[in-house]
Coordinates of C-alpha atoms and ligand atoms in Angstrom, one line a residue:
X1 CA 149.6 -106.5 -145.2
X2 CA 148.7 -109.3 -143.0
X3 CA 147.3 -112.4 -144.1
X4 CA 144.3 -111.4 -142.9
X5 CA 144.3 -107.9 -144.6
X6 CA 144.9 -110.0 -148.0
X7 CA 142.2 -112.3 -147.5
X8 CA 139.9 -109.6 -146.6
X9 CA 141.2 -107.8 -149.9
X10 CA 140.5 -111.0 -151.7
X11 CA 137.0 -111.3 -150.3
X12 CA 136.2 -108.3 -151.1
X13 CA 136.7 -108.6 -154.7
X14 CA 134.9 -112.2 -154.9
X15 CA 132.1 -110.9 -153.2
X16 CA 131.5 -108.5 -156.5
X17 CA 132.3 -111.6 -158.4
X18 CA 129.6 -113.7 -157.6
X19 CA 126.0 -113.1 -156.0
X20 CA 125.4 -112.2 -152.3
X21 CA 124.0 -115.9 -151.9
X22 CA 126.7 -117.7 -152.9
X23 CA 129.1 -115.5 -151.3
X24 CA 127.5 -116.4 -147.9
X25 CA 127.1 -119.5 -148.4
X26 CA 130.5 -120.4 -149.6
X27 CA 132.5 -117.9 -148.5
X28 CA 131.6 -116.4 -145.2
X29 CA 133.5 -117.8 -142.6
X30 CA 136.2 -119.0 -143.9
X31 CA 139.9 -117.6 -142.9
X32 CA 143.8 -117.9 -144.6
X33 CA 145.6 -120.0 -142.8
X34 CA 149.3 -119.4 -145.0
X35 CA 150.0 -118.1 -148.4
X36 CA 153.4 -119.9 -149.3
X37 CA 155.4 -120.2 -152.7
X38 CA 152.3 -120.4 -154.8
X39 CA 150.0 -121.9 -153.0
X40 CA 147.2 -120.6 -150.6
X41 CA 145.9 -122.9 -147.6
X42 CA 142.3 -121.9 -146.5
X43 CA 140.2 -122.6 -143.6
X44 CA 136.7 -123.4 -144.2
X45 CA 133.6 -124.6 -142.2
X46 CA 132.8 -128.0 -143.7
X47 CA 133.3 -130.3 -147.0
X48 CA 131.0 -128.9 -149.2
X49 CA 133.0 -125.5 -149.2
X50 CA 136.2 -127.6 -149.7
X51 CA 134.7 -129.0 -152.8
X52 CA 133.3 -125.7 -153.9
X53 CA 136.1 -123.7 -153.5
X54 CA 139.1 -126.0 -154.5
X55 CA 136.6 -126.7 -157.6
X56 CA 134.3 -124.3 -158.5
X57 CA 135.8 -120.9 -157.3
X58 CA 139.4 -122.0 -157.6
X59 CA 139.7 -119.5 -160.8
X60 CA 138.0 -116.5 -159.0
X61 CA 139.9 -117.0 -156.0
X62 CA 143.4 -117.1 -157.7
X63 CA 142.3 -114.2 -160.2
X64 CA 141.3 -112.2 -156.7
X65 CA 144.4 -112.9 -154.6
X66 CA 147.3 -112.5 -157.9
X67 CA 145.1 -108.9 -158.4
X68 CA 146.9 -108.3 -155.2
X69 CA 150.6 -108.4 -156.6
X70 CA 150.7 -112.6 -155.5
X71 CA 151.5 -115.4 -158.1
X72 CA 149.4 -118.4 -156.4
X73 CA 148.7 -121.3 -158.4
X74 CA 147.2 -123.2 -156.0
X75 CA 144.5 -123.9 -153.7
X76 CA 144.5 -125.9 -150.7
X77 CA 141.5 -125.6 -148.4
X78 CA 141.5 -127.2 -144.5
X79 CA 137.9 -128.0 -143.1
X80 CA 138.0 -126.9 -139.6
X81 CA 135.0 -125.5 -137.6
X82 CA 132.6 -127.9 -135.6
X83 CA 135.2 -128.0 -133.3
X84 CA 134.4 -124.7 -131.4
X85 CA 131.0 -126.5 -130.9
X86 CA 132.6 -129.3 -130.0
X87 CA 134.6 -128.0 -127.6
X88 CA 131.6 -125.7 -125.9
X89 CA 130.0 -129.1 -125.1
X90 CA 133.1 -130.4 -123.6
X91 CA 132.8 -127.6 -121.4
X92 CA 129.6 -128.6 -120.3
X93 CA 127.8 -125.0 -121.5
X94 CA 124.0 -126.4 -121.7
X95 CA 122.1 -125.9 -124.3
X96 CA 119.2 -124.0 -121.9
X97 CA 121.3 -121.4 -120.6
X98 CA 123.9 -120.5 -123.4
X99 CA 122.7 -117.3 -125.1
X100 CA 120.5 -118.0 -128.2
X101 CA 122.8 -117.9 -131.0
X102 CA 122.1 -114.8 -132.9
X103 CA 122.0 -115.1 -137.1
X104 CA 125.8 -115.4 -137.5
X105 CA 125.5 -114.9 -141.1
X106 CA 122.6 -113.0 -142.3
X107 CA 122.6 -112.1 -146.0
X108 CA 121.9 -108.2 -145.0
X109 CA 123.4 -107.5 -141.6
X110 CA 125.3 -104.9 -142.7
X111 CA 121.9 -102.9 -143.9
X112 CA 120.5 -101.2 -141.4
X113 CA 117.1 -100.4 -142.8
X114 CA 117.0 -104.6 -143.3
X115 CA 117.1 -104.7 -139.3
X116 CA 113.5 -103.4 -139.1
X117 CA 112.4 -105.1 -142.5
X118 CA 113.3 -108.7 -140.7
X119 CA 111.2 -107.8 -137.2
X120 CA 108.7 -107.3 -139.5
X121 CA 105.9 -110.2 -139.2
X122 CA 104.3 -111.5 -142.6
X123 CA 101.0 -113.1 -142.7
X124 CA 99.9 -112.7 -146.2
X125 CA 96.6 -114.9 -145.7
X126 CA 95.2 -112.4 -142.9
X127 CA 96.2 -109.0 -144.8
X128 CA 95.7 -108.8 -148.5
X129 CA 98.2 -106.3 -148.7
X130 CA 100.1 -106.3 -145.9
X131 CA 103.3 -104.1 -146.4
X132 CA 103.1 -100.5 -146.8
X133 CA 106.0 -98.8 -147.4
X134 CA 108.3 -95.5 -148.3
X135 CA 105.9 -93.3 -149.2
X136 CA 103.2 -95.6 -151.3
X137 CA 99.7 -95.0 -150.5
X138 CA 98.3 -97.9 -151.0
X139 CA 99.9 -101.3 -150.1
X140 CA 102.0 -103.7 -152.4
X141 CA 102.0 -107.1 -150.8
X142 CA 105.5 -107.4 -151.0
X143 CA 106.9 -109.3 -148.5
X144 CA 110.4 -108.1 -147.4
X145 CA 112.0 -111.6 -146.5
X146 CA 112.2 -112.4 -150.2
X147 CA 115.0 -111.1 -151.9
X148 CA 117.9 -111.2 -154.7
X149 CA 120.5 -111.4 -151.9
X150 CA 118.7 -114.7 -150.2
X151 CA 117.5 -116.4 -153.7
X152 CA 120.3 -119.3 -154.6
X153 CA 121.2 -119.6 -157.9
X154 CA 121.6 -122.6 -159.9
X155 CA 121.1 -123.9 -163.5
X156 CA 117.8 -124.9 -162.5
X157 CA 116.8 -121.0 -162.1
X158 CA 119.6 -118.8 -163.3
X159 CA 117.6 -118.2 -166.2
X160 CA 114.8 -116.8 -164.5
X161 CA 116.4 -115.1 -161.8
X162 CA 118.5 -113.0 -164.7
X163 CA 114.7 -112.2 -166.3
X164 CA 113.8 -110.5 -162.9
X165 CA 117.1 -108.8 -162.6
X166 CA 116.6 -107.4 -166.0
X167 CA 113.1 -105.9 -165.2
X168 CA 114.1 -103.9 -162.6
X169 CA 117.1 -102.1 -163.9
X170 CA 114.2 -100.5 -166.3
X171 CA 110.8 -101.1 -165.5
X172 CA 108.6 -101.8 -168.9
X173 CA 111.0 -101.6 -170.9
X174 CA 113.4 -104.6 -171.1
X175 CA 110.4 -107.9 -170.8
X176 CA 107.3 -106.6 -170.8
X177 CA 105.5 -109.0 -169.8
X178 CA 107.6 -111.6 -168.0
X179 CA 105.9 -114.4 -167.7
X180 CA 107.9 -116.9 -165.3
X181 CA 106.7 -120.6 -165.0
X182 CA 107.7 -123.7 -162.9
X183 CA 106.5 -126.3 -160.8
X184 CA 105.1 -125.6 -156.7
X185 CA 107.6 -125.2 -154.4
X186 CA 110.7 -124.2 -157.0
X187 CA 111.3 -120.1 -156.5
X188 CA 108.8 -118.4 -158.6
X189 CA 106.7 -116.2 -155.7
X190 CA 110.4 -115.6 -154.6
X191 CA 111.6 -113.8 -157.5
X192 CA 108.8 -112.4 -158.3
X193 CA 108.6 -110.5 -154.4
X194 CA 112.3 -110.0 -154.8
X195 CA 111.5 -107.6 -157.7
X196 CA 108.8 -105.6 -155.9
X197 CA 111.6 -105.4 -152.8
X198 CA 114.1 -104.1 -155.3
X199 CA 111.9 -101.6 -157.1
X200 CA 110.2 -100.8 -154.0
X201 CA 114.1 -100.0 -152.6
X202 CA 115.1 -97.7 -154.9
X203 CA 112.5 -95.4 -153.0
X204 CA 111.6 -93.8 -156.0
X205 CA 107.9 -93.3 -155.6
X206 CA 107.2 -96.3 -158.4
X207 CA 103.9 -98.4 -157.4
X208 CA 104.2 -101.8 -156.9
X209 CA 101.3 -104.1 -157.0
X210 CA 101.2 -108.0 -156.4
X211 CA 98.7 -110.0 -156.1
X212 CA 97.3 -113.6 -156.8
X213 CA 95.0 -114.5 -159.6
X214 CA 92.8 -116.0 -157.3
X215 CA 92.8 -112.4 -155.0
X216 CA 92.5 -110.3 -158.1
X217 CA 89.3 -112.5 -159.1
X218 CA 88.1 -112.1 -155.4
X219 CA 88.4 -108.4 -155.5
X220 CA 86.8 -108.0 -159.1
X221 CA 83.8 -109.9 -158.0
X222 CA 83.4 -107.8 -154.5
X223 CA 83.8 -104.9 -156.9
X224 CA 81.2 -105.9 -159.1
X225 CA 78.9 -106.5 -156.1
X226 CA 79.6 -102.9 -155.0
X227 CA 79.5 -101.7 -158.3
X228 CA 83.0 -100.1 -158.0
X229 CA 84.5 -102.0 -160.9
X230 CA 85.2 -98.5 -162.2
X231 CA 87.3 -97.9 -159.3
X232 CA 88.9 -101.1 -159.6
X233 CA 90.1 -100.5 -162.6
X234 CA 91.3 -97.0 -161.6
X235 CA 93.6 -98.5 -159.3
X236 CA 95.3 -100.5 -161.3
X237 CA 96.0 -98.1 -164.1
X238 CA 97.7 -96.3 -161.6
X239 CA 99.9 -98.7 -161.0
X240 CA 104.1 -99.3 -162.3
X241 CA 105.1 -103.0 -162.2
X242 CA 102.0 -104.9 -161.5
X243 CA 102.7 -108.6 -160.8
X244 CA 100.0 -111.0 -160.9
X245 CA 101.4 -114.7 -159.3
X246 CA 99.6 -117.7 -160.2
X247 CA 98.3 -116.8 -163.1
X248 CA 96.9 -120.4 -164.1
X249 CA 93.5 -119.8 -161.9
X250 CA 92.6 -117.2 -164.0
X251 CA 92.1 -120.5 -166.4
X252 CA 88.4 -120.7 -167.1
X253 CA 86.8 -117.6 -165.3
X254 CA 85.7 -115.1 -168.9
X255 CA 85.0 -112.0 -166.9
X256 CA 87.7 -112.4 -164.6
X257 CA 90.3 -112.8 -167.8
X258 CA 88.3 -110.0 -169.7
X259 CA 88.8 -107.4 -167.2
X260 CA 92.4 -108.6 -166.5
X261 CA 92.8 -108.6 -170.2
X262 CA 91.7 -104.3 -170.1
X263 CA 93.6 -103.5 -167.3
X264 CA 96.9 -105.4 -168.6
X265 CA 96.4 -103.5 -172.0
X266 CA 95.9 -100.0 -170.3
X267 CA 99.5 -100.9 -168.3
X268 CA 101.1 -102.2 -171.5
X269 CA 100.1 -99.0 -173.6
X270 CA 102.3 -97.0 -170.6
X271 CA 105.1 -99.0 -170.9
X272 CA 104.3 -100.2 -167.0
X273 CA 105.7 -103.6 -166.2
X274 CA 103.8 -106.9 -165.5
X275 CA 105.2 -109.9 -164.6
X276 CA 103.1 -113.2 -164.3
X277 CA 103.7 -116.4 -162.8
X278 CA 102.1 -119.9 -163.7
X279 CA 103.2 -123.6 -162.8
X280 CA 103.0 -124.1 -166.6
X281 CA 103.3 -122.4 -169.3
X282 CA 101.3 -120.0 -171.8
X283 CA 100.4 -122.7 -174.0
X284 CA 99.3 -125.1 -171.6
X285 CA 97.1 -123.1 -169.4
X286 CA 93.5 -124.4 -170.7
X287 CA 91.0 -122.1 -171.5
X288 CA 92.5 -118.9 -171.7
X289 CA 91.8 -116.7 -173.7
X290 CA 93.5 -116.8 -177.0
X291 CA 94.5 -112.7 -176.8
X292 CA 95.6 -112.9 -173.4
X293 CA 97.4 -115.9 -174.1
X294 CA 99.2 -114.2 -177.0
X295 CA 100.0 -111.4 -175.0
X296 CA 101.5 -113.2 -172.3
X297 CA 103.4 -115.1 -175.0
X298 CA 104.4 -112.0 -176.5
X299 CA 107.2 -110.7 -173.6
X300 CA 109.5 -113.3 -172.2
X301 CA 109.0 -116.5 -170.7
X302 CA 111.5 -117.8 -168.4
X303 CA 111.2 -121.7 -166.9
X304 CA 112.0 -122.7 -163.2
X305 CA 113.1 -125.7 -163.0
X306 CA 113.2 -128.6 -160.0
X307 CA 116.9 -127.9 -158.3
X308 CA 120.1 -129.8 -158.9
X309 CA 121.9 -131.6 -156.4
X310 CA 124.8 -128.6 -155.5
X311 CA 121.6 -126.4 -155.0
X312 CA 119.8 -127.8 -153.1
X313 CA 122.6 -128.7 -151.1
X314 CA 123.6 -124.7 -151.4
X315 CA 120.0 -123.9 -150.2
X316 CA 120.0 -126.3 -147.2
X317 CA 123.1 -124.5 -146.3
X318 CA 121.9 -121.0 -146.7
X319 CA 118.7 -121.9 -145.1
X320 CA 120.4 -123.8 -141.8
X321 CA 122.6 -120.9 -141.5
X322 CA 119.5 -118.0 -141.1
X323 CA 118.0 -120.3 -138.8
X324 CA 121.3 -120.7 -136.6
X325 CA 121.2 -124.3 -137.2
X326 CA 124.2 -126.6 -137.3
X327 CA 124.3 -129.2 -139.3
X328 CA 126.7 -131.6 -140.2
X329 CA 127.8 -132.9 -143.9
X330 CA 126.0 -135.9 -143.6
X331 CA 123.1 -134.5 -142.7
X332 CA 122.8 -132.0 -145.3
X333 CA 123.8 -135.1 -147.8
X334 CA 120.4 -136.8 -146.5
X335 CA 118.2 -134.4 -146.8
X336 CA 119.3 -133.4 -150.3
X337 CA 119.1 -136.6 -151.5
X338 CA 116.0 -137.4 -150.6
X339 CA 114.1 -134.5 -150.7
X340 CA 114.8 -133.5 -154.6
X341 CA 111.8 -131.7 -156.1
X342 CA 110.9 -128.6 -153.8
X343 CA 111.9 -126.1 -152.0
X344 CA 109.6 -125.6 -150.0
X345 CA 109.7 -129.0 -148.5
X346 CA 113.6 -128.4 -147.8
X347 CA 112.4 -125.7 -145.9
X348 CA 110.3 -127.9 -144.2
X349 CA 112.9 -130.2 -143.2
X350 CA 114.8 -127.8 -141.8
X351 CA 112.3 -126.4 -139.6
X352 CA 111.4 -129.5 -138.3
X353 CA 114.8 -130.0 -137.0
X354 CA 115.2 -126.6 -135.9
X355 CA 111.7 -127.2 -133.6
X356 CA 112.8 -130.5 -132.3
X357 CA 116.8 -129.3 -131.7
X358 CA 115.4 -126.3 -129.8
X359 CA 112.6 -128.4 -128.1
X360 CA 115.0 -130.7 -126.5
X361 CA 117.8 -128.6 -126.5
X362 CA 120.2 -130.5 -128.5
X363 CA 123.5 -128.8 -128.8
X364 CA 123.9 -131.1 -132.1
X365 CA 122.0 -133.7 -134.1
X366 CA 123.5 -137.1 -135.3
X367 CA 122.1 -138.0 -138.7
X368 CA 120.1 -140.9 -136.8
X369 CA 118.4 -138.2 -134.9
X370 CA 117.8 -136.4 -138.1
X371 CA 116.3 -139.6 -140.2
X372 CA 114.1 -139.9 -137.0
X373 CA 112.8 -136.7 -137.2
X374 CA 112.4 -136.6 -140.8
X375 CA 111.3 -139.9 -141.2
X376 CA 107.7 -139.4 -141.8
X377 CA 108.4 -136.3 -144.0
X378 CA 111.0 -138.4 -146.3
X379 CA 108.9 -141.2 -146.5
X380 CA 105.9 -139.6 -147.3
X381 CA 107.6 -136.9 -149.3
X382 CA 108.6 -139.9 -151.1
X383 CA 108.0 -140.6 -154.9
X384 CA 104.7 -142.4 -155.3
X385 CA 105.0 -145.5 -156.8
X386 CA 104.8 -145.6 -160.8
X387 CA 103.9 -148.6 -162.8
X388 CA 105.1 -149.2 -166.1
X389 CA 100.8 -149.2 -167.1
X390 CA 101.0 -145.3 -165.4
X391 CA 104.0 -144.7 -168.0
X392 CA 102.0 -145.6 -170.8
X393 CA 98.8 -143.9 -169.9
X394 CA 100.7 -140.9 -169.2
X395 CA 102.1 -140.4 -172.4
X396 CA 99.7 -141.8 -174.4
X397 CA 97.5 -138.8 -172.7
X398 CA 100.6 -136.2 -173.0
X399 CA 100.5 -137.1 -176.7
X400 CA 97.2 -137.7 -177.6
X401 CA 98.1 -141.5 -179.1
X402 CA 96.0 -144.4 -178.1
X403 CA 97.8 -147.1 -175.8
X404 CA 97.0 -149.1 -178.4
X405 CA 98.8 -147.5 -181.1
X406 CA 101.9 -146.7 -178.5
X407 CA 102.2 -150.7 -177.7
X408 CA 102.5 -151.9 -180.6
X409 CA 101.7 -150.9 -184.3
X410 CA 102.1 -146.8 -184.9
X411 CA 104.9 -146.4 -187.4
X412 CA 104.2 -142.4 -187.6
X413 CA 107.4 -140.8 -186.6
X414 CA 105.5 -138.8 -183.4
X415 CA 104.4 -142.1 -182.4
X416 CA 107.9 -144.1 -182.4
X417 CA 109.4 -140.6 -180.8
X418 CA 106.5 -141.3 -177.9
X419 CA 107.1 -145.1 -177.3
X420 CA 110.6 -144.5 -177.3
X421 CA 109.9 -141.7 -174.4
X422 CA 108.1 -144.5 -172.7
X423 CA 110.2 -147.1 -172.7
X424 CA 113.3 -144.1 -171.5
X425 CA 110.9 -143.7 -168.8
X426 CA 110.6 -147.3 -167.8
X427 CA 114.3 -147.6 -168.0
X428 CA 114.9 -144.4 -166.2
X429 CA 112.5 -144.3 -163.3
X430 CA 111.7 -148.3 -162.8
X431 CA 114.7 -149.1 -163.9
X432 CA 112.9 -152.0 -165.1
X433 CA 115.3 -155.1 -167.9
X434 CA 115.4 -154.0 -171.1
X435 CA 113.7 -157.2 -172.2
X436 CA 110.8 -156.1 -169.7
X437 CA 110.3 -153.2 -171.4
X438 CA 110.3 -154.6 -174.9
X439 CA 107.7 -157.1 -173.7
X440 CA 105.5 -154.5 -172.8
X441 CA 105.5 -153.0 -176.5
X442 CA 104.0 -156.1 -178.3
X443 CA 107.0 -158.5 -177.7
X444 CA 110.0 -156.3 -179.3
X445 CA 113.5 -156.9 -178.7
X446 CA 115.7 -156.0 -176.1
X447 CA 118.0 -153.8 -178.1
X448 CA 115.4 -151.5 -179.4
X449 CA 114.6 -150.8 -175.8
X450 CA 117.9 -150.2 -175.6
X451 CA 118.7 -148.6 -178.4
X452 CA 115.1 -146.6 -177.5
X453 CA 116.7 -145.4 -173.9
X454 CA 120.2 -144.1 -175.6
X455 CA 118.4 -142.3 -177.9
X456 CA 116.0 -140.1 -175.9
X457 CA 118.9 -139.6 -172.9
X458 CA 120.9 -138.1 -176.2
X459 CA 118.1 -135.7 -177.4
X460 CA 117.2 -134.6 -174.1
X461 CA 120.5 -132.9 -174.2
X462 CA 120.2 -131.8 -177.8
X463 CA 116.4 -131.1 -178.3
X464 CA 114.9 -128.1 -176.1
X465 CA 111.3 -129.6 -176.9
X466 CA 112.3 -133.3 -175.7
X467 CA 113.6 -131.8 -172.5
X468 CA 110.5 -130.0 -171.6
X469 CA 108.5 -132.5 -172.8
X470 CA 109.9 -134.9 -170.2
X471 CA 110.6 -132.6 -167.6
X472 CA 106.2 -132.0 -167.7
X473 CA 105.9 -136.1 -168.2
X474 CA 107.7 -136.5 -165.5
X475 CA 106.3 -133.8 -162.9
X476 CA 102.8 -135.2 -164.3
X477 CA 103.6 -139.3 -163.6
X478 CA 104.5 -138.2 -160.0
X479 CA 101.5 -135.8 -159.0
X480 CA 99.3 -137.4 -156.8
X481 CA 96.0 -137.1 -158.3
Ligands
ADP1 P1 106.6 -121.2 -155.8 O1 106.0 -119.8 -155.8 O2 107.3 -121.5 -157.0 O3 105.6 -122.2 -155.4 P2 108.1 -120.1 -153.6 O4 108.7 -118.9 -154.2 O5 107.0 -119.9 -152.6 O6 107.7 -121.2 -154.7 O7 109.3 -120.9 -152.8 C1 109.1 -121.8 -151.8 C2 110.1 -121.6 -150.7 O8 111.4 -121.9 -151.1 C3 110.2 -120.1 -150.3 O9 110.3 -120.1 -148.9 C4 111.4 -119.6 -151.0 O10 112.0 -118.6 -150.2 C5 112.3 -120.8 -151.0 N1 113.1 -120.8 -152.2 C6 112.8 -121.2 -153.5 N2 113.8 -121.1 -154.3 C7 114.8 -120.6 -153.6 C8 116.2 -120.3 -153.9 N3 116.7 -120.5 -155.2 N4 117.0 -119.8 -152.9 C9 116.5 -119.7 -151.7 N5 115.2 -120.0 -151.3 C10 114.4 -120.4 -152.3
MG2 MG1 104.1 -119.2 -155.4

């Protein structure tokens, strides 16, 4: 075999390993360059995949390449790549008249059928249901950019994202309903999409429905003028893996979570999937109605967290590459640092330098160029600014304690727990001297501040409660209100 057969072998066998995601973004690309003694020498495109494979994948890769009769025990990995760029500008090819680069690495290019499915323009706010497929006769609103194959996985989501998986290798039966929760911007429409694409795939006749809360409620009160709520209801009985996203604007509206509250028990009573989103969860969404409440609380709930640093710095990577966008470390290092609790607004970054690269036709951006063009994005993407007095009121509201009480007497143990989370969060986010912070609880000493920050940074590792509990204080202290 050549070296090239083996690492092609190899590849082969890691791409089973790990999902389609990570397998682009860290794997595709890169080349053997020897396979000596026991150790391996691999090219790859930038430091990131260096890091990842010499770190991360090290066991996979050995596991893969000794399947193949070698004994490596080591990995060495050789970033090479901007160069060819480099080189094409040497040569003076301008921007304007070199060929458009094409997708180089698309998730699906090997899958035909995904050719037509990416020419296929979205617009979900101008057609309720807007892609009509196989041989459904009526429309699902699934959109066919959002996939498994394109969703990154971290610790943030890998939870969720397994949830989803689950539901479609047997509709109904598995989570029934799976109620998925997180903040804006982190996944959720995603996965949930990436499940009607899947079930929708298998070309089995199954109907898929999504919708939002707010569209359902739209439609029920058109049908209600009309006096086709009958028929309404007709249509969704009729209906396999319903999936209802947003779930939290159904707070409030009695008829609209009555009739929801039918239609989701004629579905359940079939075994027919649903799967609900919300930006919080079950508990927290006010005014609902107890039943539907406990029947949402009744399948599973998975959480979506805000992304970790290696994810969003996979995601920036994944995303660049779809859009034929080159990017250098550095850049990528920016933008994941300062862009930390969404998605969405990653996305965002990255189209805004695709627009301005293409615009001017800049063969390659410096990260000065990119700061300029993301500065007013960064900056006002940029936590707002939290006083310790926002800390206090927060929590005091988060746990129904006066300030009063959380400043300075309150010996109750929910109490302490809560002026301990404050004075963690004063710490942690203002980074404000412990004496500071004990002179904000009624003159205490600096130790118990500090004793007060070690002791919540321990439970949130320890105590599931604590951790959400922050992770909702937190999201709360930085919404703009
Ligand atoms: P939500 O519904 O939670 O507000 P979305 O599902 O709309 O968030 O996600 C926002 C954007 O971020 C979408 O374009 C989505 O494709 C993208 N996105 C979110 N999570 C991931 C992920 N893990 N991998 C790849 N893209 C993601
Ligand atoms: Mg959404």
């Amino acid at each position: 075999m050549t070296l090239e057969e083996v690492w092609n072998a190899a590849l082969g066998e890691i791409e089973l390993s790990i999902s389609k995601a990570q397998f682009n973004t860290w794997f595709k690309g890169t080349c053997i360059l020897s396979l000596e003694n026991d150790r391996v020498s691999i090219r790859v495109s930038n430091g990131f995949a260096k890091e990842w494979l010499e770190n991360k994948y090290h066991l996979i890769i050995l596991k893969s390449l000794n399947n193949l009769g070698y004994s490596v025990k080591e990995i060495r990995c050789k970033v090479e790549g901007p160069q060819e760029k480099e080189s094409q500008k040497s040569l003076g090819i301008d921007a304007v008249s070199a060929p458009i680069p094409q997708k180089e690495i698309s998730p699906k290019k090997e899958d035909s059928s995904s050719f037509e499915r990416n020419n296929q323009t979205f617009s979900q706010k101008e057609t309720p249901f807007f892609s009509q497929r196989h041989n459904q006769s009526f429309q699902s609103n699934i959109n066919p950019r959002y996939t498994f194959e394109n969703f990154i996985v971290g610790t943030n989501n890998e939870l969720a994202r397994a949830a989803c998986l689950a539901v479609c290798e047997d509709l109904g039966s598995i989570y029934n309903p799976l109620f998925l929760y997180g903040g804006v911007g982190l996944g959720k429409t995603h996965l949930l999409q990436s499940i009607g694409n899947t079930i929708l795939n298998q070309n089995n006749g199954k109907k898929v429905l999504y919708i939002t809360s707010e569209k359902f409620t739209q439609e029920l009160i058109n049908s209600i003028k009309k006096q086709t709520v009958d028929q309404f209801k007709d249509q969704y009985s009729a209906i396999d893996l319903l999936i209802i996203d947003d779930v939290q604007f159904l707070s409030g509206r009695e008829k609209t979570q009555n009739e929801f509250f039918h239609i989701f028990n004629t579905l359940y009573q079939q075994n027919k999937q649903i799967v609900i989103s919300s930006d919080r969860p079950p508990k927290a969404i006010g005014t609902l109605e107890d039943r539907l409440r406990s029947r949402f609380e009744g399948g599973m709930i998975a959480d979506i967290n805000k992304p970790e640093f290696e994810t969003r710095i996979a995601i920036l990577q994944e995303k660049a590459q779809e859009k034929s966008l080159s990017l250098s470390d550095e850049i990528i290092i920016y933008i994941a640092e300062n862009i930390t609790s969404n998605i969405r607004e990653l996305e965002g970054a990255l189209n805004r330098l695709t627009a301005i690269q293409q615009f001017h036709h800049l063969s390659h951006l410096t990260l000065d160029d990119a700061k300029n063009i993301l500065k007013e994005l960064i900056s006002s993407g940029k936590k707002k600014v939290v006083t310790h007095q926002d800390i206090i009121r927060n929590i005091s509201e988060f746990y129904e304690i006066s300030s009063e009480d959380l400043k300075q007497k309150g010996r109750k143990k929910e109490v302490a727990t809560a002026r301990q989370i404050a004075m963690y969060f004063m710490r942690k986010e203002l980074n404000m001297p412990y004496t500071g912070i004990g002179r904000c609880f009624g003159g205490r000493d600096h130790t118990t501040a500090l004793h007060a920050f070690e002791k919540i940074k321990k439970l949130i590792e320890q105590d599931e409660k604590i951790k959400k509990d922050i992770h909702h204080l937190k999201e709360k202290l930085y919404s703009i209100s």
